[in-house]
Amino acid sequence: MRLATAANEAYTAPLAVSELLGCKQCGGGGDHDEELGIRIPRPLGQGPSRFIPEKEILQVGSEDAQMHALFADSFAALGRLDNITLVMVFHPQYLESFLKTQHYLLQMDGPLPLHYRHYIGIMAAARHQCSYLVNLHVNDFLHVGGDPKWLNGLENAPQKLQNLGELNKVLAHRPWLITKEHIEGLLKAEEHSWSLAELVHAVVLLTHYHSLASFTFGCGISPEIHCDGGHTFRPPSVSNYCICDITNGNHSVDEMPVNSAENVSVSDSFFEVEALMEKMRQLQECRDEEEASQEEMASRFEIEKRESMFVFSSDDDEVTPARDVSRHFEDTSYGYKDFSRHGMHVPTFRVQDYCWEDHGYSLVNRLYPDVGQLIDEKFHIAYNLTYNTMAMHKDVDTSMLRRAIWNYIHCMFGIRYDDYDYGEINQLLDRSFKVYIKTVVCTPEKVTKRMYESFWRQFKHSEKVHVNLLLIEARMQAELLYALRAITRYMT
């Protein structure tokens, strides 16, 4: 009950502000703001996402009981209701699992002290230049008593955290290069060494925030009004702009209509949906009639892995310049590179030899109790989540499409499922969709609104957010598999 009360106070705060300041437009009380000398910030964005129209995102105050409870829990745990939550709430079942997991990682009993946890979050988000997450955790780091000097640069943090920089770098950009030597270097660093339990906690935090950076960029999450980049003090350009609109977040007067399909006709994008549905039907019929040999399945995986190297986004002027957060990590030139370029060959990671269900889950749960269970639940919800809809169609089995997306991401990371026919990926995922997937997962800081709008043009925004949930969980699992396999090899 106390949580709901706290959240209700947060929801009604903007009204109290407008009553205090008054509004010339609607007669709400006169010129107190001028008398008090208060500068009113104006939102720079149009709601929680730059990609999704504000009117299509659930407005606080209009939510049902389940969503209200989620908002209350989020506010109570974080002291804020952030834009990530407001976009994730398209899928309440997932959001509940996400919030529970994140709360446990950051605030419940665990091997690492609280300020270390937030600092590791800063380090992880900074690798993808995600100033949104960095800013959130800078505030949280200071709130739990973190030393402000650490925020001047990684070199000012304890050597133990500095030593984590190499693992952070490789895990974020080329996880297939992680070896047991990386693990050994951290566990045997004399007075700066990590324990196994601490390292597992750190690895889970790193993978969580690498993936959350992907979601932040993939859904175009906007900074909150109180954060850097979320507001301006310049007067609005519209003469009849109302102060009540600002304080309540209803600033649609600034919104410009966007052609989300980039001049593609409705009939063309409708045809794309129908074509995808037909491909799914044909693939199911082929599955029923014949099954490819193991040799053929292995060959198709290698073809898809090789082709994934040639899917890349062109440099786009639309990319929003990020605030410089490079002081929070080392080796700023190190980034994503395909694992088979320049003659380097990385052995295929076969899930039958090391998988999350049989190996990773138990290792995490043994060294960091309950976290394995929470992560496993989150993976399963994201992978199995379905409303049996596709754009305008209902009663659709989407499992084939969801598996293609998940396995394509793992294929890009060199991870192979022996029982999956990788020939299905090219049938179900077109090039614009593959560009979006690869950019969100590998170089999220390069995602643009144009990429977001160019795939699945007849699908709802909630379905595109669902895609992003699949992307971030598949990415997190891939990173965890490489890191946990290296830890297992060190232990044996």
mmCIF file of N, CA and C in Angstrom, residues 91 175 259 306:
data_model
loop_
_atom_site.group_PDB
_atom_site.id
_atom_site.type_symbol
_atom_site.label_atom_id
_atom_site.label_comp_id
_atom_site.label_asym_id
_atom_site.label_seq_id
_atom_site.Cartn_x
_atom_site.Cartn_y
_atom_site.Cartn_z
ATOM 1 N N HIS A 91 4.757 -4.684 -22.655
ATOM 2 C CA HIS A 91 4.770 -6.122 -22.359
ATOM 3 C C HIS A 91 4.930 -6.326 -20.853
ATOM 4 N N PRO A 175 32.758 -11.133 -27.854
ATOM 5 C CA PRO A 175 32.749 -12.095 -26.740
ATOM 6 C C PRO A 175 33.352 -13.450 -27.073
ATOM 7 N N ASN A 259 6.279 10.273 -41.718
ATOM 8 C CA ASN A 259 5.884 9.187 -42.592
ATOM 9 C C ASN A 259 6.710 7.974 -42.243
ATOM 10 N N ARG A 306 28.568 -16.768 -42.501
ATOM 11 C CA ARG A 306 29.404 -16.009 -43.436
ATOM 12 C C ARG A 306 28.632 -14.811 -43.998
#
